[in-house]
Short mmCIF file of C-alpha atoms in Angstrom, two decimals:
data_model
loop_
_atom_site.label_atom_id
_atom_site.label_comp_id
_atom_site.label_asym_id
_atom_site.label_seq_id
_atom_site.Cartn_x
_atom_site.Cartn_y
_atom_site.Cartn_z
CA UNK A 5 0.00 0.00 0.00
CA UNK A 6 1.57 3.17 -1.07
CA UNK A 7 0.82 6.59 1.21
CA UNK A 8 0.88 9.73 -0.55
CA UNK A 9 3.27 12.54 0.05
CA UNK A 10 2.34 15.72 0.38
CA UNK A 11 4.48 18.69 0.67
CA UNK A 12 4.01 21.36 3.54
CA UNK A 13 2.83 23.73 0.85
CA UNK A 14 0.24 21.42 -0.42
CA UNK A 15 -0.91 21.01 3.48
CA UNK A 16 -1.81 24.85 4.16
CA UNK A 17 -4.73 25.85 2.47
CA UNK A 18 -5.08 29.11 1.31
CA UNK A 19 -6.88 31.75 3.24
CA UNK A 20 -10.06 32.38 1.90
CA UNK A 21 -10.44 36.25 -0.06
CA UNK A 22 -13.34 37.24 2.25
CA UNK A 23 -11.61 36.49 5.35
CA UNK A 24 -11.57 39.11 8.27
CA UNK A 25 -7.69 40.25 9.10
CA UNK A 26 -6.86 40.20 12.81
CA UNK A 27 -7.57 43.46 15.17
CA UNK A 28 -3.91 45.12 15.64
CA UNK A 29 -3.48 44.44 19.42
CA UNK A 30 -3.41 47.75 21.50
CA UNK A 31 0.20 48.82 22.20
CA UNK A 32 0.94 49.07 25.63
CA UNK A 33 0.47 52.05 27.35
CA UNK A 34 3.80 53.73 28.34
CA UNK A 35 4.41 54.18 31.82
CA UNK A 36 5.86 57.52 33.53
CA UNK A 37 9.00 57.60 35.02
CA UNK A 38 9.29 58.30 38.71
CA UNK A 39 10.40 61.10 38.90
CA UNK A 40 7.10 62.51 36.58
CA UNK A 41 4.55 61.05 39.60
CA UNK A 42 6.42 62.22 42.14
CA UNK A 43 6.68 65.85 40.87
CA UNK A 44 2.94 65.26 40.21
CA UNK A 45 1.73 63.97 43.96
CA UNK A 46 4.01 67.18 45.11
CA UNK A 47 1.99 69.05 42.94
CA UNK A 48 -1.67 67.71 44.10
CA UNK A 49 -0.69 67.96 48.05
CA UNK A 50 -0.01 71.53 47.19
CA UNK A 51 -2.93 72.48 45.00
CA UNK A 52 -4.72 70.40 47.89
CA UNK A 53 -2.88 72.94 50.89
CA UNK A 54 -3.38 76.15 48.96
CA UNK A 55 -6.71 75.69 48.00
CA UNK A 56 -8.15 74.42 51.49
CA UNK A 57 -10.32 77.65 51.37
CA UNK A 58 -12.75 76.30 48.70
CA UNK A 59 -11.90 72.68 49.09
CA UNK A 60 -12.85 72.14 52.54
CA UNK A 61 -16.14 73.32 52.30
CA UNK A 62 -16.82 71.11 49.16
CA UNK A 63 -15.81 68.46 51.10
CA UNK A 64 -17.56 68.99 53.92
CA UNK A 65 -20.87 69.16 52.31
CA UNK A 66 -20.39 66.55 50.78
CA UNK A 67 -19.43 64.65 53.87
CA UNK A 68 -22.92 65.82 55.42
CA UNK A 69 -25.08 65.10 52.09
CA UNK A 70 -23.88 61.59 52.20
CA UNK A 71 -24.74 61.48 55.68
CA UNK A 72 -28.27 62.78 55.27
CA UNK A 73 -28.81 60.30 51.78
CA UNK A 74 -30.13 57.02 53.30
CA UNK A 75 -32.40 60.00 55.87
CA UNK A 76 -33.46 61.60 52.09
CA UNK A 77 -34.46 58.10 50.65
CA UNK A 78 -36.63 56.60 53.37
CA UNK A 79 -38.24 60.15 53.46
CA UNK A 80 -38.75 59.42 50.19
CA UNK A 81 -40.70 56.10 50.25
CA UNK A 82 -43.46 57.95 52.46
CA UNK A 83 -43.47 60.81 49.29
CA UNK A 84 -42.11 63.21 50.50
CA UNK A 85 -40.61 65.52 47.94
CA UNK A 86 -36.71 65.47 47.81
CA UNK A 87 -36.75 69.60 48.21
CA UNK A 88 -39.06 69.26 51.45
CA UNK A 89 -37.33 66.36 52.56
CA UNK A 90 -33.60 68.13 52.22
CA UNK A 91 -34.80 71.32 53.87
CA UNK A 92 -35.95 69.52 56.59
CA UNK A 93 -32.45 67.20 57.04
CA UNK A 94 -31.10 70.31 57.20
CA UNK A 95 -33.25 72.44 59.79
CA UNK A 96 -33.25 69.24 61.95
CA UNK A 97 -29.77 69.39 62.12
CA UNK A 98 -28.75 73.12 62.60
CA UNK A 99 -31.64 73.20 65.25
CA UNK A 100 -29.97 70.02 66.86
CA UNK A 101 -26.68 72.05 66.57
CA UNK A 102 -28.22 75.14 67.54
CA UNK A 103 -29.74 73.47 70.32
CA UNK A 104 -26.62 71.51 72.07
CA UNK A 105 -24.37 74.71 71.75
CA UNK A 106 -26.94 76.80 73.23
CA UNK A 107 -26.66 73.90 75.93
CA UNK A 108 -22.60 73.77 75.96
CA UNK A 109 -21.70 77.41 75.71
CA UNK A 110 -22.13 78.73 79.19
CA UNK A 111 -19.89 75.46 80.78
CA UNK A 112 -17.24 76.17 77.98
CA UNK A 113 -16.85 80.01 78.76
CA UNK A 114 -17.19 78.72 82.75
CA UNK A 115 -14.38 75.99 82.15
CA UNK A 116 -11.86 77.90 80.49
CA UNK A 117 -12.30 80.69 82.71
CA UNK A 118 -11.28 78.16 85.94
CA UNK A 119 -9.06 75.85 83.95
CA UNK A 120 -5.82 78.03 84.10
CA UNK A 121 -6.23 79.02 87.69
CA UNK A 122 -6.56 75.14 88.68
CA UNK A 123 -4.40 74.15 86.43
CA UNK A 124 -1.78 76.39 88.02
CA UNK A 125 -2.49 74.69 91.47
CA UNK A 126 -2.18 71.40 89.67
CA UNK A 127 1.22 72.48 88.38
CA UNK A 128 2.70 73.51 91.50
CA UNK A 129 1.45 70.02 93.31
CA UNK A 130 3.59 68.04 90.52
CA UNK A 131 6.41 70.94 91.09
CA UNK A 132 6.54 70.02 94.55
CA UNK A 133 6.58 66.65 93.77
CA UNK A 134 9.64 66.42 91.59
CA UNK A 135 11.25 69.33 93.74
CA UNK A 136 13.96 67.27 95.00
CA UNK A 137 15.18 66.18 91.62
CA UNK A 138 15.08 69.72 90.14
CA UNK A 139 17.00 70.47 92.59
CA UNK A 140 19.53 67.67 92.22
CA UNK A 141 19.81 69.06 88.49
CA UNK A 142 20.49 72.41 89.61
CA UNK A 143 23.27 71.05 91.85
CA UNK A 144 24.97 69.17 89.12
CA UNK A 145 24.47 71.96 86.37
CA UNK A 146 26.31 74.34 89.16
CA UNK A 147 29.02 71.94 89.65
CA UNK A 148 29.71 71.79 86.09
CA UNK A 149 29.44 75.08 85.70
CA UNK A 150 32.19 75.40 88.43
CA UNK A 151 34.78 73.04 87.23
CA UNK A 152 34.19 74.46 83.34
CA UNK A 153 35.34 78.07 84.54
CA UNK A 154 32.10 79.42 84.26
CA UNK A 155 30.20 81.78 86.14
CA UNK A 156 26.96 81.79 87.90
CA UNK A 157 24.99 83.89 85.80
CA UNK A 158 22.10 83.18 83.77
CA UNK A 159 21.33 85.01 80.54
CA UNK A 160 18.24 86.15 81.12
CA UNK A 161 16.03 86.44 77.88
CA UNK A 162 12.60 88.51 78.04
CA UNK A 163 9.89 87.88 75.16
CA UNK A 164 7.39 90.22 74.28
CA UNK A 165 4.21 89.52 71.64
CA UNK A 166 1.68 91.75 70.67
CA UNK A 167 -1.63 90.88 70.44
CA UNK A 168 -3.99 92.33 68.02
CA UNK A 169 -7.59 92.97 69.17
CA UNK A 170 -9.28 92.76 66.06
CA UNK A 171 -7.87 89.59 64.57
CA UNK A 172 -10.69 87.92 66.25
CA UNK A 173 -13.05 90.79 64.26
CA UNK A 174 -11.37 90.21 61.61
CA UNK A 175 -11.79 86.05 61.50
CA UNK A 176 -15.56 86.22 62.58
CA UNK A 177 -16.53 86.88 59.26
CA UNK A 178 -14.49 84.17 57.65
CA UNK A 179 -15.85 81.45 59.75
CA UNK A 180 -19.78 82.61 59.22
CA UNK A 181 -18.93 82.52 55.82
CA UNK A 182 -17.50 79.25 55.73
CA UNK A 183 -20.57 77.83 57.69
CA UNK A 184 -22.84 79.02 55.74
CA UNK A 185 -20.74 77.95 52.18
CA UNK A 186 -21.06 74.52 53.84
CA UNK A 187 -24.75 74.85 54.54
CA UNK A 188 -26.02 75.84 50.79
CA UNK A 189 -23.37 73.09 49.48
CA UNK A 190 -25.02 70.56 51.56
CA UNK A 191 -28.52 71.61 50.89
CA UNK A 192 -27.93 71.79 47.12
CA UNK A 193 -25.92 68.27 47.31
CA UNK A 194 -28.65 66.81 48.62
CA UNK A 195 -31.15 68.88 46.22
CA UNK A 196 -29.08 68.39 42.87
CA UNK A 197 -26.43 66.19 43.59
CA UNK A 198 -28.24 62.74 41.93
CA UNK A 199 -29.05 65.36 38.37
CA UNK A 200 -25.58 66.29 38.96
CA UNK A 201 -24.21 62.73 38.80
CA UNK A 202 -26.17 62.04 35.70
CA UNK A 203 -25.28 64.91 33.60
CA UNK A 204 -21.61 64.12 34.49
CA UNK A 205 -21.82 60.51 33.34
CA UNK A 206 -23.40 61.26 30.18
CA UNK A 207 -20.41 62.71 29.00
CA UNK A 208 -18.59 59.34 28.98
CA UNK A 209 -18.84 58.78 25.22
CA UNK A 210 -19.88 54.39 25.39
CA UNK A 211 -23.00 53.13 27.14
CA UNK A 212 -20.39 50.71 28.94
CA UNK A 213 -18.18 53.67 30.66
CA UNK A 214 -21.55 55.07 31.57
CA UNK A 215 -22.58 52.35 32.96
CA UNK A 216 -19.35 51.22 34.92
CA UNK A 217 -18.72 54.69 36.50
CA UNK A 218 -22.28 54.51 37.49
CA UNK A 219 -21.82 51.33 39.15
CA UNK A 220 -18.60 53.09 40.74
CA UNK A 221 -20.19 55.84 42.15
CA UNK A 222 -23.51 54.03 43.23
CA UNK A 223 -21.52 51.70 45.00
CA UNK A 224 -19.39 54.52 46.47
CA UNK A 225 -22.45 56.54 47.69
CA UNK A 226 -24.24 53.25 49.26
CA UNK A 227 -20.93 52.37 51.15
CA UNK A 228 -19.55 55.51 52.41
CA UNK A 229 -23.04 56.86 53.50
CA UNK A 230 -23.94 53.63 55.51
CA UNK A 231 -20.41 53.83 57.04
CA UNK A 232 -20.56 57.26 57.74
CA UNK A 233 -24.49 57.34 59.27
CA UNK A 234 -23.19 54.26 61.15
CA UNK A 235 -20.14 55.57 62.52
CA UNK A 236 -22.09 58.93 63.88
CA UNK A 237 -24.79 56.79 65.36
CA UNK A 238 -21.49 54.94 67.29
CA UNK A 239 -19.84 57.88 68.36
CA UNK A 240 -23.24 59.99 69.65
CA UNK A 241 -24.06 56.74 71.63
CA UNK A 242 -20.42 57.03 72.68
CA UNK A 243 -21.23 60.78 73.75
CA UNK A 244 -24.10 59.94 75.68
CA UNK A 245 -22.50 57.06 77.37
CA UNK A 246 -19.49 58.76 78.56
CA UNK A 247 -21.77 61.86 79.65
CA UNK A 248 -23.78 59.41 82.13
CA UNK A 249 -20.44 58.22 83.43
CA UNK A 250 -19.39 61.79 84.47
CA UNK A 251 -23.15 62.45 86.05
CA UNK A 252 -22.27 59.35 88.11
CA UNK A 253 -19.38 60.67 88.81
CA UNK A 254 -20.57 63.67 90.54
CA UNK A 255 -20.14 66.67 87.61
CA UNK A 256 -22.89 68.33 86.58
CA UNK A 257 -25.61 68.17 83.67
CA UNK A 258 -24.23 70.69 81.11
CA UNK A 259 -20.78 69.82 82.12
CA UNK A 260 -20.77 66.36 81.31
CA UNK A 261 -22.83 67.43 78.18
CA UNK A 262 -19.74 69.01 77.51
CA UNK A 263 -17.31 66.62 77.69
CA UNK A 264 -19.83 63.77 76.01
CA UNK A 265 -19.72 65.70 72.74
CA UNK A 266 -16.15 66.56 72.79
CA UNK A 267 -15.70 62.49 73.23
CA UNK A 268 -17.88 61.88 70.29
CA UNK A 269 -16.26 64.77 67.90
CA UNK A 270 -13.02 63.43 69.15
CA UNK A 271 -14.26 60.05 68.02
CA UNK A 272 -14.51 60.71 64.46
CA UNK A 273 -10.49 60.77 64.20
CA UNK A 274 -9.02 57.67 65.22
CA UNK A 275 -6.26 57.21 67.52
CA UNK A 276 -5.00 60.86 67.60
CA UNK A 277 -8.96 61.52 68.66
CA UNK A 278 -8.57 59.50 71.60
CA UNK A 279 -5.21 60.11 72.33
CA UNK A 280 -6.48 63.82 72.60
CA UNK A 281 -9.65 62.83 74.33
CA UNK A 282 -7.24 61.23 77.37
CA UNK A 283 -5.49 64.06 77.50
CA UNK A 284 -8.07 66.43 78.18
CA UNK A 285 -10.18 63.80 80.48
CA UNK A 286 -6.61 64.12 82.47
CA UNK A 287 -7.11 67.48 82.88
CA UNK A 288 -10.26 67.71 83.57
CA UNK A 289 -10.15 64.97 86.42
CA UNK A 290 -7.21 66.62 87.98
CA UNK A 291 -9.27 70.22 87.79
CA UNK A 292 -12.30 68.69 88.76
CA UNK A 293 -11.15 66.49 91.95
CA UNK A 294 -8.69 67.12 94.46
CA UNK A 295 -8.21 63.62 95.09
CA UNK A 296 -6.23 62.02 92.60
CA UNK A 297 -7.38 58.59 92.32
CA UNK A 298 -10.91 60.17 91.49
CA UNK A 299 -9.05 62.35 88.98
CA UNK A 300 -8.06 59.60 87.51
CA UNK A 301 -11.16 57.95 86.88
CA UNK A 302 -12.35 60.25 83.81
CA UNK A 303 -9.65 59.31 81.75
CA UNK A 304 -9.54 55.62 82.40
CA UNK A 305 -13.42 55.56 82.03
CA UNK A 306 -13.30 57.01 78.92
CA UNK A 307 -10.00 54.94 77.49
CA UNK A 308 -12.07 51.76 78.49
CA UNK A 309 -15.22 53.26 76.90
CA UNK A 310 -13.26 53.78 73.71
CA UNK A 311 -11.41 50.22 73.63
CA UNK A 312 -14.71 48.61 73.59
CA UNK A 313 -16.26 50.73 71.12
CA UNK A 314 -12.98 50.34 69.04
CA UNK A 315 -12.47 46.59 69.15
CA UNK A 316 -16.16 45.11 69.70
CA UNK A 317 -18.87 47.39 69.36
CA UNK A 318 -17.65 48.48 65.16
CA UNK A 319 -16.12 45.81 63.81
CA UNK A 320 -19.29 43.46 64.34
CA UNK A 321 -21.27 46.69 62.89
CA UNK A 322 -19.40 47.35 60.15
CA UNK A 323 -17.93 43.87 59.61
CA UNK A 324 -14.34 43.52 57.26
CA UNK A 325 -15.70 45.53 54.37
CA UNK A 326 -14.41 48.54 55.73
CA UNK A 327 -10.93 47.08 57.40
CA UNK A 328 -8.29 49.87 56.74
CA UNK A 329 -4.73 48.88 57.79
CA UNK A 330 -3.78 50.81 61.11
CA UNK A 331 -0.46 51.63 59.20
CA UNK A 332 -2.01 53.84 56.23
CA UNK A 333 -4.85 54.95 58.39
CA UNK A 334 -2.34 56.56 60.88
CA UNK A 335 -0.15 57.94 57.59
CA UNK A 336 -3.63 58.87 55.78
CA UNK A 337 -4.52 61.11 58.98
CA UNK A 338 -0.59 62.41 59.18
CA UNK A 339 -1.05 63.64 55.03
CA UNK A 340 -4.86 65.12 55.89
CA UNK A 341 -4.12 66.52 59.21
CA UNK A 342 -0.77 68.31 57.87
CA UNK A 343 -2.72 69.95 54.79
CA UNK A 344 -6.14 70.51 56.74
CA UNK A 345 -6.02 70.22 59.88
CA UNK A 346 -8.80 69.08 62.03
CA UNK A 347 -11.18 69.30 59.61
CA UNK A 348 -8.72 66.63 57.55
CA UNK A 349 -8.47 64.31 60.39
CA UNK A 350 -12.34 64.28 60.30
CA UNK A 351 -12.69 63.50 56.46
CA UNK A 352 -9.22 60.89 56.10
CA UNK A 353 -11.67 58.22 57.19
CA UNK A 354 -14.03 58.86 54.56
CA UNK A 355 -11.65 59.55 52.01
CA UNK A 356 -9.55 56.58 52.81
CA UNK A 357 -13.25 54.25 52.07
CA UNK A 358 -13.79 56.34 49.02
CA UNK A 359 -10.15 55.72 47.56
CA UNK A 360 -10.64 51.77 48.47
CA UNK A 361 -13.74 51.31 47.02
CA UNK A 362 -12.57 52.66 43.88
CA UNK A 363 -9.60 50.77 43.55
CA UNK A 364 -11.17 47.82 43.95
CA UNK A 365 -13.87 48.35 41.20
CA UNK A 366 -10.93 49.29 39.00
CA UNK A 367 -8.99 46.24 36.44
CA UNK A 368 -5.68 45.70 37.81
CA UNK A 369 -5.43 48.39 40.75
CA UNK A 370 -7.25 45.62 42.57
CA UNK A 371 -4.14 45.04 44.65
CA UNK A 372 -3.63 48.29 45.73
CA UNK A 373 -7.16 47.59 47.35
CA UNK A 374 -6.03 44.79 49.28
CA UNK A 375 -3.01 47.08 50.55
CA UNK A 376 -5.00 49.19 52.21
CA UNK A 377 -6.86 46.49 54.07
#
C-alpha cells in the first residue's frame, strides 16, 4: 500500500479572499517615570494645601449630604418631595446644633475661665513633687558650671508679643462665611447632587463607561453613607454614654454634656482623637477632683469606653468591608491633618473608604485595594 506525500505547501490551504484580518493588538500604554509622579503627587498635596479655602467646604458638604442620603431616601418612600425632605435634614440638624451649643456654651466660657487658675495649682502640686530632683539638676548643672570656669549667671532672655484685638473681628466673618458655604453646598448636594451625577456621566462617550462609573459611584455613595451614618450613630451613643459616666461621677448636667460631645467629635479621628480625648479627660479629672485617684477615673473611664467601642462594638457593625490597615490609616490622617487640619483628620476616614472602594472596582489596581486592608 503506497501513502501519498504531500508537501508542507500542499498542506496549508489558502486563506479564503473574504476572510476578516486580525484586530492590531493595542500597544501598551507607556508608563511615567518616577520622577514625573512624584513631581505630580508634590503638585496635588499643594494644590490640595493652597486651595483648602474652597476645598474644605466642598468636602464637607459633601461629607454631610452623604450622611443625610439614606435619611433623604426613606423620606422618600413615604413621598415626601426630595426639596421638602432636604430642607428639613437640614433644619433638623442646625436646630440640633443650635440646640446643644446653646446647651454647651455657658460650661465652655465657665471651664476655660477656671481651667488656668486650677491648672496652676495642679502644676505647682507636681512641682513640689519632683522638687527634689530639680534640685539635684540644679546642683549638678552648678558643679559643672564650676569646674568648666564658668560663672553663675544666667542670661536672662525677656519675650514680648503683641496681640492684636481685632484679629478675632477680623476672622468672625471668615468662619460665618464658611458655615454658611457649607450649609447651601449641603442643601444643594442633597437637592441636585443625583441630576448632577447624571449629567456628568453622560459625558462618557460608550454606554459601557456610563454604565461602569455609574456602578462606581452608586456603590461609592451606598458604602460611604452607611459607614458614615453608622459611625455617627457609634460615636453619639459614645457621647451619651461617657456623659452618664461623668453624672455618676458627681459633675454636673451641662458639664458632662460638655465633655460627652467633645468624646464623640473626638471620636470621628481615630487614635490621635482618643489620644487627645485622654489628655483632656486628664485634665479635667485633675481640675475637677482634688483627690487624685478620682481624677483619675475620667480618663480611664473614657480609654475603656473607647477600647470597647474600638475593638467590639464596630467591627461586628461594620464587619471587614471597611478594614483599613492601622499603618495607612495613621499615615492617611498624618497627610490630611498636615494639609487641613482638624477638619482633615475628620474627612481621612471617609476619604480613605472612598479611595478603596474605587480601587477595587478598577482592572488591575485591585491590589492596591487589598493594601489598604
Amino acid at each position: 500500500m503506497s501513502v501519498p506525500v504531500t508537501s508542507p505547501s500542499d498542506s496549508i490551504a489558502p486563506p479564503p479572499d473574504d476572510a476578516e484580518p486580525a484586530p492590531p493588538q493595542p500597544a501598551p500604554r507607556p508608563r511615567a517615570p518616577m520622577s514625573l509622579v512624584v513631581l505630580a503627587t508634590l503638585a496635588v498635596c499643594y494644590t490640595l494645601w493652597a486651595a483648602q479655602d474652597i476645598i474644605l467646604p466642598v468636602l464637607l458638604a459633601m461629607f454631610f449630604a452623604l450622611v443625610g442620603n439614606p435619611i433623604l431616601r426613606f423620606l422618600g418612600r413615604l413621598w415626601i418631595p426630595r426639596f421638602l425632605a432636604a430642607v428639613l435634614v437640614i433644619g433638623v440638624g442646625l436646630s440640633g446644633a443650635a440646640a446643644l451649643g446653646v446647651q454647651l456654651v455657658g460650661p465652655a466660657m465657665d471651664w476655660a475661665q477656671e481651667a488656668p487658675q486650677q491648672l496652676r495649682k495642679v502644676a505647682r502640686q507636681v512641682q513640689n513633687l519632683t522638687k527634689p530632683v530639680q534640685q539635684a539638676n540644679l546642683a549638678a548643672e552648678n558643679f559643672a558650671r564650676a569646674a568648666g570656669g564658668e560663672t553663675n549667671r544666667r542670661v536672662q532672655i525677656v519675650r514680648t508679643q503683641l496681640d492684636d484685638p481685632y484679629r478675632v473681628l477680623t476672622r468672625a466673618p471668615k468662619l460665618a462665611a464658611s458655615v454658611l458655604a457649607v450649609v447651601l453646598l449641603t442643601l444643594f448636594f442633597m437637592i441636585y447632587g443625583q441630576n448632577l451625577q447624571k449629567h456628568a456621566i453622560a459625558l462618557f462617550p460608550s454606554r459601557q463607561q456610563q454604565r461602569f462609573t455609574s456602578d462606581i459611584l452608586r456603590s461609592i455613595e451606598r458604602e460611604v453613607s452607611r459607614y458614615v451614618l453608622t459611625i455617627t450613630v457609634i460615636n453619639t451613643l459614645v457621647g451619651l454614654v461617657f456623659s452618664g459616666i461623668l453624672l455618676l461621677l458627681g459633675i454636673g448636667l451641662q458639664e458632662a454634656l460638655l465633655w460627652g460631645t467633645v468624646a464623640a467629635l473626638l471620636n470621628f479621628a481615630p487614635y490621635v482623637g482618643p489620644f487627645i480625648g485622654v489628655t483632656l479627660m486628664l485634665l479635667m479629672g485633675f481640675v475637677e477632683f482634688s483627690d487624685p485617684f478620682k481624677a483619675l477615673l475620667p480618663a480611664a473611664c473614657y480609654l475603656a469606653l473607647h477600647t470597647v467601642e474600638g475593638q467590639v462594638i464596630t467591627p461586628i457593625v461594620l464587619g471587614r468591608r471597611m478594614a483599613i490597615s492601622p499603618l495607612i490609616l495613621i499615615l492617611a490622617l498624618m497627610v490630611f491633618g498636615w494639609l487641613w487640619g482638624m477638619v482633615g483628620l475628620l474627612l481621612s476616614v471617609p476619604l480613605l473608604v472612598c479611595i478603596k472602594l474605587v480601587l477595587a472596582r478598577l482592572d488591575g489596581t485591585q491590589g492596591w485595594a487589598r493594601l489598604l486592608e
